[in-house]
Short mmCIF file of C-alpha atoms and ligand atoms in Angstrom, two decimals:
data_model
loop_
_atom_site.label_atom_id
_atom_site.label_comp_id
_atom_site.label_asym_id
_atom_site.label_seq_id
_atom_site.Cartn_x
_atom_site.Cartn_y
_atom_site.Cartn_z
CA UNK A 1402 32.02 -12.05 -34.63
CA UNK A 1403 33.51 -8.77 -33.94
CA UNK A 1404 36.61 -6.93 -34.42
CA UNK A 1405 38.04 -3.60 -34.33
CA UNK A 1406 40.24 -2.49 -36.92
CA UNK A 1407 41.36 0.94 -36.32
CA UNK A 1408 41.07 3.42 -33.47
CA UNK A 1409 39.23 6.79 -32.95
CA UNK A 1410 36.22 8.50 -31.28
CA UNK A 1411 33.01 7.52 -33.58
CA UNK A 1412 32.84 4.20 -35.27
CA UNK A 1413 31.15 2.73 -38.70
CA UNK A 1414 30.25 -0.70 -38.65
CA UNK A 1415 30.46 -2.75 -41.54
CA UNK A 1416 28.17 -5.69 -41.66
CA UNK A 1417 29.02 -8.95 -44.00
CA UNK A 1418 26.82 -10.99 -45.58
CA UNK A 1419 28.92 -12.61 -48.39
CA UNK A 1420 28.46 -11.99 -52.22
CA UNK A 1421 31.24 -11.95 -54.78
CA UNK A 1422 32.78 -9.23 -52.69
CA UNK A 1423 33.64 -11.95 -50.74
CA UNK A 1424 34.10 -14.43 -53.66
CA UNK A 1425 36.75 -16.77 -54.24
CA UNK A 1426 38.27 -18.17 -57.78
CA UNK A 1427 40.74 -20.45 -58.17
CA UNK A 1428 42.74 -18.21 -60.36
CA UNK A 1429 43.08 -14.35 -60.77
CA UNK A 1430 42.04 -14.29 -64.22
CA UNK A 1431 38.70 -15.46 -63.61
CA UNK A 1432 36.11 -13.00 -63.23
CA UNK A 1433 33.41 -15.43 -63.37
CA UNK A 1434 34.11 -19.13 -62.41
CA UNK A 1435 34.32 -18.37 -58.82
CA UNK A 1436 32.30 -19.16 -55.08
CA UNK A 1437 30.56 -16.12 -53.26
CA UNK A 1438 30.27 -15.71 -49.73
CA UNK A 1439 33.86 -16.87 -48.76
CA UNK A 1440 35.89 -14.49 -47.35
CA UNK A 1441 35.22 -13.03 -43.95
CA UNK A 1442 34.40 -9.39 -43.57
CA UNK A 1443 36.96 -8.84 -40.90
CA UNK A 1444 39.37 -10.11 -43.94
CA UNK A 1445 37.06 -7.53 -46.60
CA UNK A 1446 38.74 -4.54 -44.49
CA UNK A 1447 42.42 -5.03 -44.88
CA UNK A 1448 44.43 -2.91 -46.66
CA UNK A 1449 41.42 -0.05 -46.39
CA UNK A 1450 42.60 3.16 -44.14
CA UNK A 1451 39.36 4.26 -41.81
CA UNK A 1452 38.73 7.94 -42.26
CA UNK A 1453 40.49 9.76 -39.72
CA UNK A 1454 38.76 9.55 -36.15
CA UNK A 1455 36.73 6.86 -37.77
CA UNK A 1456 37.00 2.50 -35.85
CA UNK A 1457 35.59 0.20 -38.11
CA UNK A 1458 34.20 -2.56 -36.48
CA UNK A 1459 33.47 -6.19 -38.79
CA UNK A 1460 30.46 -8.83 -38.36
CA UNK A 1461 29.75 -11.28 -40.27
CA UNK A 1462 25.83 -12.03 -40.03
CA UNK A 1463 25.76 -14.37 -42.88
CA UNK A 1464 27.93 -15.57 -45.94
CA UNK A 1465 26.04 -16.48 -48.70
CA UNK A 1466 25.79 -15.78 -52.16
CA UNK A 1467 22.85 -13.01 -52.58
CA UNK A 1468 20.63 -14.93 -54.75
CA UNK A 1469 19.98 -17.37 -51.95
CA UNK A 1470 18.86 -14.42 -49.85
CA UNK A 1471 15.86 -15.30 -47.17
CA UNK A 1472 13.38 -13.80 -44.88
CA UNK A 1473 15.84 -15.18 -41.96
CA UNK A 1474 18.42 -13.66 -42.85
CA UNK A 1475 16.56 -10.00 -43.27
CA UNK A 1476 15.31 -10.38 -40.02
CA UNK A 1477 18.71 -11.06 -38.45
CA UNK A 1478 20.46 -7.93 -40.43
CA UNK A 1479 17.74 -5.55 -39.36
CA UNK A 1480 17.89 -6.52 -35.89
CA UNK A 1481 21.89 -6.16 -36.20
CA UNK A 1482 21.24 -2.41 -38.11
CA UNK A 1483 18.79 -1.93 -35.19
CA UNK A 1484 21.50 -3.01 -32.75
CA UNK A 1485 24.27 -1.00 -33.76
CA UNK A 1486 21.93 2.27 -34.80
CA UNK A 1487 21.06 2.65 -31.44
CA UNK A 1488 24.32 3.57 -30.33
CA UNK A 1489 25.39 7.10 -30.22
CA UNK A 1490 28.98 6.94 -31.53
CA UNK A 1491 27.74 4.58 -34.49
CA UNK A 1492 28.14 7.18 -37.29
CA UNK A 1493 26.63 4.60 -39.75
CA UNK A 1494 26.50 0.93 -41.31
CA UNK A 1495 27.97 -0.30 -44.25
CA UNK A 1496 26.69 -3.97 -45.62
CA UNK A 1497 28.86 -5.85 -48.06
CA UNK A 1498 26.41 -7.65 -50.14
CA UNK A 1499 25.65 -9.44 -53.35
CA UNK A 1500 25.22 -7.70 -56.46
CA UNK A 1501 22.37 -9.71 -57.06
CA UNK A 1502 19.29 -9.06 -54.67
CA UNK A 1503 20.61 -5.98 -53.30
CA UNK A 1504 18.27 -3.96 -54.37
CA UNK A 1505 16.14 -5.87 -52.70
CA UNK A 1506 17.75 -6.19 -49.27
CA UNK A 1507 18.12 -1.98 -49.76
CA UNK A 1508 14.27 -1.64 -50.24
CA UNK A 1509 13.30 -4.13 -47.00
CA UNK A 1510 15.80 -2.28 -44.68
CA UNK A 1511 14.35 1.19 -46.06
CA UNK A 1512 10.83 0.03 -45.48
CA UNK A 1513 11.71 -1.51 -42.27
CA UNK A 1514 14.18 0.08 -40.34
CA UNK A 1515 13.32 4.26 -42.44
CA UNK A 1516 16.93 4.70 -40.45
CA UNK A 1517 18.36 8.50 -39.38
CA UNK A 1518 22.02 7.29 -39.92
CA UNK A 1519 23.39 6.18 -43.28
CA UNK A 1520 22.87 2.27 -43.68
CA UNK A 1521 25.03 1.96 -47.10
CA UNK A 1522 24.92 -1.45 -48.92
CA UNK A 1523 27.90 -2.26 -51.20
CA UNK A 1524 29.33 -5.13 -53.08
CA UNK A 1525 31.51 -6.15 -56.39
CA UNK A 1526 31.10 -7.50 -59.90
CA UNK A 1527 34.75 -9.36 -59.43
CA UNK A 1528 35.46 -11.89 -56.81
CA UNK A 1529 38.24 -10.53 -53.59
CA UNK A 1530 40.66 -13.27 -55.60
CA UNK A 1531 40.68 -10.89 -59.08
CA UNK A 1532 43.67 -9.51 -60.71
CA UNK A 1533 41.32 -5.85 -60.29
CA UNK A 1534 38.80 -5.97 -57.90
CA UNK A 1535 36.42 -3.91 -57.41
CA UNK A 1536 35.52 -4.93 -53.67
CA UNK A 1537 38.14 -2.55 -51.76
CA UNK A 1538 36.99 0.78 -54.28
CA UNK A 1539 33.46 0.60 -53.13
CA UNK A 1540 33.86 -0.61 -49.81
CA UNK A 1541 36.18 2.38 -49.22
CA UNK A 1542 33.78 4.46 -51.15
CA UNK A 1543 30.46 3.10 -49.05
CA UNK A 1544 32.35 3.80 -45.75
CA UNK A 1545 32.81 7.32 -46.55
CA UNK A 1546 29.25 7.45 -47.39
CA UNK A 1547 28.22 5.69 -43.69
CA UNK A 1548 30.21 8.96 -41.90
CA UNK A 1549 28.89 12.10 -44.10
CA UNK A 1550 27.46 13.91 -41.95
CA UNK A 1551 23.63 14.46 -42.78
CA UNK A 1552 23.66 11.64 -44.98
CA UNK A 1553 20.53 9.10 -43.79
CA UNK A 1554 18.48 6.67 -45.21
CA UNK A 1555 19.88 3.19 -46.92
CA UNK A 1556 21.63 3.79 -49.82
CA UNK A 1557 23.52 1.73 -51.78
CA UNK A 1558 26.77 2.50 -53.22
CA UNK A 1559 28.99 0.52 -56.49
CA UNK A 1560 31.33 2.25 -58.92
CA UNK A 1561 31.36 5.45 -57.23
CA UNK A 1562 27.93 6.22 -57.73
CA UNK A 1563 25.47 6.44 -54.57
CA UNK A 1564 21.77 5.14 -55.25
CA UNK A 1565 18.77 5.38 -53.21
CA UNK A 1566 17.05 1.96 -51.94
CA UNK A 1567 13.66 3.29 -53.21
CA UNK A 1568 15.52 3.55 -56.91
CA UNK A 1569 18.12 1.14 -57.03
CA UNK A 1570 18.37 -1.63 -59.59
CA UNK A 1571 20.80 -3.48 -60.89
CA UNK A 1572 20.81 -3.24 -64.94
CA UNK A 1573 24.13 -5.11 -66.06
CA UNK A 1574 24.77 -8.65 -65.83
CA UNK A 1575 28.88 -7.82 -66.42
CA UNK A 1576 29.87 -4.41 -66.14
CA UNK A 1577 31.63 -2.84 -62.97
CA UNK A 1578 28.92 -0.10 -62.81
CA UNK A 1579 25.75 -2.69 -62.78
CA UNK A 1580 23.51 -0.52 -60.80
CA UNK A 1581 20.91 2.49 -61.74
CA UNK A 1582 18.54 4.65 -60.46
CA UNK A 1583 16.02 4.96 -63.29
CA UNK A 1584 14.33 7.92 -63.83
CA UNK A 1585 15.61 9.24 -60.33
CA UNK A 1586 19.00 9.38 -61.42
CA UNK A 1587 22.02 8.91 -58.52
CA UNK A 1588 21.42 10.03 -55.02
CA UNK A 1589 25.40 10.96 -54.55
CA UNK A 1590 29.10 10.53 -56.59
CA UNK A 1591 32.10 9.47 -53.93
CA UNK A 1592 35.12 11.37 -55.22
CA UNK A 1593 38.15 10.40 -53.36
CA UNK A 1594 36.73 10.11 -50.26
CA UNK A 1595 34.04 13.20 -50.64
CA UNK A 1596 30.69 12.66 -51.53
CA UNK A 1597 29.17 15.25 -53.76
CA UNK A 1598 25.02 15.26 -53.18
CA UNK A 1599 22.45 15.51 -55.84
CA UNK A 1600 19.59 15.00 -54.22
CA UNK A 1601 17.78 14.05 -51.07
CA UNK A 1602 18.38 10.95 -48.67
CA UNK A 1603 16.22 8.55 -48.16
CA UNK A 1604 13.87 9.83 -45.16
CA UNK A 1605 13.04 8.60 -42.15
CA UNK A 1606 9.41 7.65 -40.97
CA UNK A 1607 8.05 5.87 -38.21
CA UNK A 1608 9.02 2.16 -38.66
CA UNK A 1609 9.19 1.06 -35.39
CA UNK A 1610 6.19 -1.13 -35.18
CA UNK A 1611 6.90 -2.76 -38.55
CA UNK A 1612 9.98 -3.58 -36.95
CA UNK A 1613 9.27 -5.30 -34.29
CA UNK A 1614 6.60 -7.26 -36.55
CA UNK A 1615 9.19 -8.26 -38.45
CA UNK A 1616 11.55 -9.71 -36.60
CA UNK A 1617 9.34 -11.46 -34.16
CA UNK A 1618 7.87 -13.58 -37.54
CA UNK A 1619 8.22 -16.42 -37.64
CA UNK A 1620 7.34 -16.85 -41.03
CA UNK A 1621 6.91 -14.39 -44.45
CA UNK A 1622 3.63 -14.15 -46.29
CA UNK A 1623 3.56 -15.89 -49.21
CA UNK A 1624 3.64 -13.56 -52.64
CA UNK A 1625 4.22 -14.78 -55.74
CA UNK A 1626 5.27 -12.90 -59.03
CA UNK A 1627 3.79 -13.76 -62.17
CA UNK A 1628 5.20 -12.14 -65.45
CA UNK A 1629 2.28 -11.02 -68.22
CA UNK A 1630 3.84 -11.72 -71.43
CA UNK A 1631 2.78 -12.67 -75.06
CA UNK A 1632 0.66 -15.76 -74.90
CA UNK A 1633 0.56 -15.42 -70.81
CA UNK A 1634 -2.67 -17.49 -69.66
CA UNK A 1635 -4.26 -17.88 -66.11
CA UNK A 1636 -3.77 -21.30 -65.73
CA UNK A 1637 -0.56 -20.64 -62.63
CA UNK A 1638 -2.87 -18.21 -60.62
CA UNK A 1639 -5.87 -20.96 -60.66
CA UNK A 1640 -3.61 -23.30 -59.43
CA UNK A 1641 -2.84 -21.18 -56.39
CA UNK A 1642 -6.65 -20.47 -56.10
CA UNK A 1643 -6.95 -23.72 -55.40
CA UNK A 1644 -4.18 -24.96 -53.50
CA UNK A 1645 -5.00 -22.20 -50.99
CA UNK A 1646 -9.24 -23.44 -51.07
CA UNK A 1647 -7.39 -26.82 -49.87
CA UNK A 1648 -5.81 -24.73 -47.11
CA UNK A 1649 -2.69 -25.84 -48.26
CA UNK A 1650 -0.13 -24.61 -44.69
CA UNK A 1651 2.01 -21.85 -46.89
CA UNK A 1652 -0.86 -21.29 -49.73
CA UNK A 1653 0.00 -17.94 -51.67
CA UNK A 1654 -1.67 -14.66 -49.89
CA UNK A 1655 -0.86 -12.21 -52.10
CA UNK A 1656 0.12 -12.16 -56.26
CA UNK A 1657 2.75 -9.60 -58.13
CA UNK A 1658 1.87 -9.60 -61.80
CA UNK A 1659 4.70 -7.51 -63.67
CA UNK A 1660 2.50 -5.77 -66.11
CA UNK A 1661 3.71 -4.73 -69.56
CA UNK A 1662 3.73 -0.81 -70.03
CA UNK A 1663 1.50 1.49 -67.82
CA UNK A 1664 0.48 -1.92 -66.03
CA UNK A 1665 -1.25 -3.90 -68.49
CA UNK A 1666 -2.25 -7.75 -68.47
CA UNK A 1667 -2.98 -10.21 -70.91
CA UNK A 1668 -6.49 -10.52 -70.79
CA UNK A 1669 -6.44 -13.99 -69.93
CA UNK A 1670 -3.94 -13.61 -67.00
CA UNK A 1671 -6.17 -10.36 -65.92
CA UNK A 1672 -9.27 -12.49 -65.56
CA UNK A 1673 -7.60 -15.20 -63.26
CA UNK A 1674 -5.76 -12.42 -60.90
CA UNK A 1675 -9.29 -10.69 -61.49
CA UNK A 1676 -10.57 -14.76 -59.38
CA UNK A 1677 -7.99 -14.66 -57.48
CA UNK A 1678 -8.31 -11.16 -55.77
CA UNK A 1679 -12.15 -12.18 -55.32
CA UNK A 1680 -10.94 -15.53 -53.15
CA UNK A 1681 -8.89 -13.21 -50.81
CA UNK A 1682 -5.15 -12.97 -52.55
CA UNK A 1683 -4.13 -9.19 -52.86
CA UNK A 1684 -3.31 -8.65 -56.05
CA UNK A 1685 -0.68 -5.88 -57.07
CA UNK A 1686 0.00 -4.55 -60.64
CA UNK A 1687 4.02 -3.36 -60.98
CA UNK A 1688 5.72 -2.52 -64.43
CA UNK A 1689 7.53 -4.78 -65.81
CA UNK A 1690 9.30 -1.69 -67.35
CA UNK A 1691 12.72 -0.91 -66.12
CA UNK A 1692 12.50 3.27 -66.04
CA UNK A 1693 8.83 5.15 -65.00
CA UNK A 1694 5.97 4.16 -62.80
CA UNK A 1695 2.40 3.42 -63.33
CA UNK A 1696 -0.33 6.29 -63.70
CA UNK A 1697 -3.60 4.46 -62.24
CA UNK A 1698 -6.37 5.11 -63.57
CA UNK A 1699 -9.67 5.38 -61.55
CA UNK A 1700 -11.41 2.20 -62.48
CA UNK A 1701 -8.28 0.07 -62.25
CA UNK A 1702 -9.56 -2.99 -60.85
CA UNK A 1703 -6.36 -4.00 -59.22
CA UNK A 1704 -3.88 -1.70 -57.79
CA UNK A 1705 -0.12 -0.45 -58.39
CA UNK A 1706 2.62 0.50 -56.83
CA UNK A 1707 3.51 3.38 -58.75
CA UNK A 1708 7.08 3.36 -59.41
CA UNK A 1709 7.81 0.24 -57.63
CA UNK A 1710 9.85 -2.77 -59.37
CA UNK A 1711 8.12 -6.61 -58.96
CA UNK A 1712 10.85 -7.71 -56.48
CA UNK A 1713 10.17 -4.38 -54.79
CA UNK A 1714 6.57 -4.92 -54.78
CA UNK A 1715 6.61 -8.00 -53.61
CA UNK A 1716 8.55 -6.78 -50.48
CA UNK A 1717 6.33 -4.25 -49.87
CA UNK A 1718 2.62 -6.88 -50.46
CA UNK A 1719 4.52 -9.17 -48.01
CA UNK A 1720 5.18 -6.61 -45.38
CA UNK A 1721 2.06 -4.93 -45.71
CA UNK A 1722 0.51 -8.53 -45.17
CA UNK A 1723 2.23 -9.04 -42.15
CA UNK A 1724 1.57 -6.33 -40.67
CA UNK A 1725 -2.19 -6.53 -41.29
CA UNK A 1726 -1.67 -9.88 -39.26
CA UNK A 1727 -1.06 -12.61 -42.27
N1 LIG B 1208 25.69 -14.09 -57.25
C1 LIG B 1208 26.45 -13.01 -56.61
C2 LIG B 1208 25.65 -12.56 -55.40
O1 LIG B 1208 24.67 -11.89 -55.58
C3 LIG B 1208 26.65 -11.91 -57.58
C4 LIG B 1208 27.41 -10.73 -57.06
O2 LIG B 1208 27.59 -10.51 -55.90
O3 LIG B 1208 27.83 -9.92 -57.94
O4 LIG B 1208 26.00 -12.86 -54.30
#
């Protein structure tokens, strides 16, 4: 579905894929009791002025709430960023997304699509139906982000502050302003319609033939994420040792084990990912840490992903598995 809801020469598109930006309660008051992924984007758009010279144009590619995200799904809204990228009066994207995993959709469309153009993800802590939403702010905010000029890279933008995909996390369960960029710190601040930079965009790089791997998949590698903790043992990554020696059809190929600290295991979990990388499965250390990155050290026996979060990791083990032909 597409619409166009205002006129003038260069247009942003704004891509929906449900969340509680697009939640419904059955009262006002309720902040929390309510269904994501029900109100169309089309519907996500009224009441917000385009910048001047500026269509907006809605899709909805999916309506679901975020923590149901899938591979399918990914595939379809990088082939619809592709689509609309490719056009020469597209000044950008905007995605209206759940709070939830978009941190994650951010860092696949980075690693995917490395985009010239602004591809800005947004979404809300309240549902459309609250007394104060917070929907309209951001989406306003994110679309003035998709037409700075220079601005590139996806980006993701909640509470006025704009966050790089390679940084992004989301750190509050409640607050309006759930997301942070670590160490990094913001990208960008949207201040009544002008964005004030801090620091570099995302940059391009040559994607194109991960793209096309990726949406012509028909399935995702298999990666798992394991969490070392007090008392962790080895006995989950045997089991997928061995399910994938049956040659179980969608046996794990690849293992993220969120370390404690600088990337450290509990010596019993170490010594089954330690198997488990000698049967085949790549094995990736990430922190389970919130701020810093790992510093390897030359006789780590498994490998990191230096500033990476798990979910982020895991993203990047299962793309790096397909394209290696998984
Ligand atoms: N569960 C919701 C989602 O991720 C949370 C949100 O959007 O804030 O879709």
């Amino acid at each position: 579905m597409r619409e166009i809801i205002q006129g003038g020469t260069r247009r942003v598109v704004v891509l929906g894929t449900g969340g509680t930006i697009a939640g419904r309660a059955s009262h006002s008051g309720d902040n929390i009791g309510y269904t994501a992924g029900q109100v169309g984007v089309a519907d996500l758009l009224g009441g917000i002025d385009a910048p001047e010279g500026t269509t907006l144009i809605a899709e909805q590619v999916s309506q679901i709430d975020s923590k149901d995200m899938s591979f399918e799904i990914w595939q379809k809204l990088a082939q619809r960023c592709a689509h609309w990228l490719a056009k020469a009066d597209v000044a950008g994207i905007v995605i209206t997304h759940g709070t939830d995993t978009l941190e994650e959709t951010a860092y696949f469309l980075q690693a995917v699509l490395a985009p010239s153009k602004p591809v800005v993800l947004t979404c809300a802590m309240r549902p459309a139906t609250a007394l104060a939403p917070d929907g309209p702010q951001n989406v306003r905010d994110a679309i003035a982000v998709a037409g700075t000029p220079g601005a590139q890279g996806v980006v993701a933008v909640c509470a006025g502050t704009v966050h790089s995909a390679f940084d992004v996390q989301k750190t509050h369960t409640y607050r309006l302003d759930a997301f942070g960029s670590g160490d990094g710190g913001p990208l960008a601040y949207v201040e009544e319609g002008s964005v004030r930079v801090l620091r570099n965009w995302p940059g391009p790089q040559a994607a194109a033939p991960l793209f096309d791997r990726v949406v012509s998949a028909t399935s995702w590698p298999r990666v798992e994420i394991l969490v070392s903790h007090a008392g962790a043992r080895g006995a989950i990554v045997d089991a997928l040792v061995v399910e994938r020696k049956r040659g179980a059809v969608d046996a794990v190929q690849g293992l993220v084990l969120a370390a404690t600290g600088n990337g450290t295991l509990h010596h019993e979990l170490e010594a089954a990912a330690l198997r488990a990388q000698a049967e085949g499965i790549a094995v990736v250390r990430a922190t389970r840490c919130t701020q810093g990155r790992i510093l390897g050290k030359p006789n780590d026996a498994l490998r990191d992903p230096g500033s990476l979060t798990p979910v982020k990791a895991r993203i990047a083990l299962a793309l790096e598995l397909l394209s290696a032909g998984a």
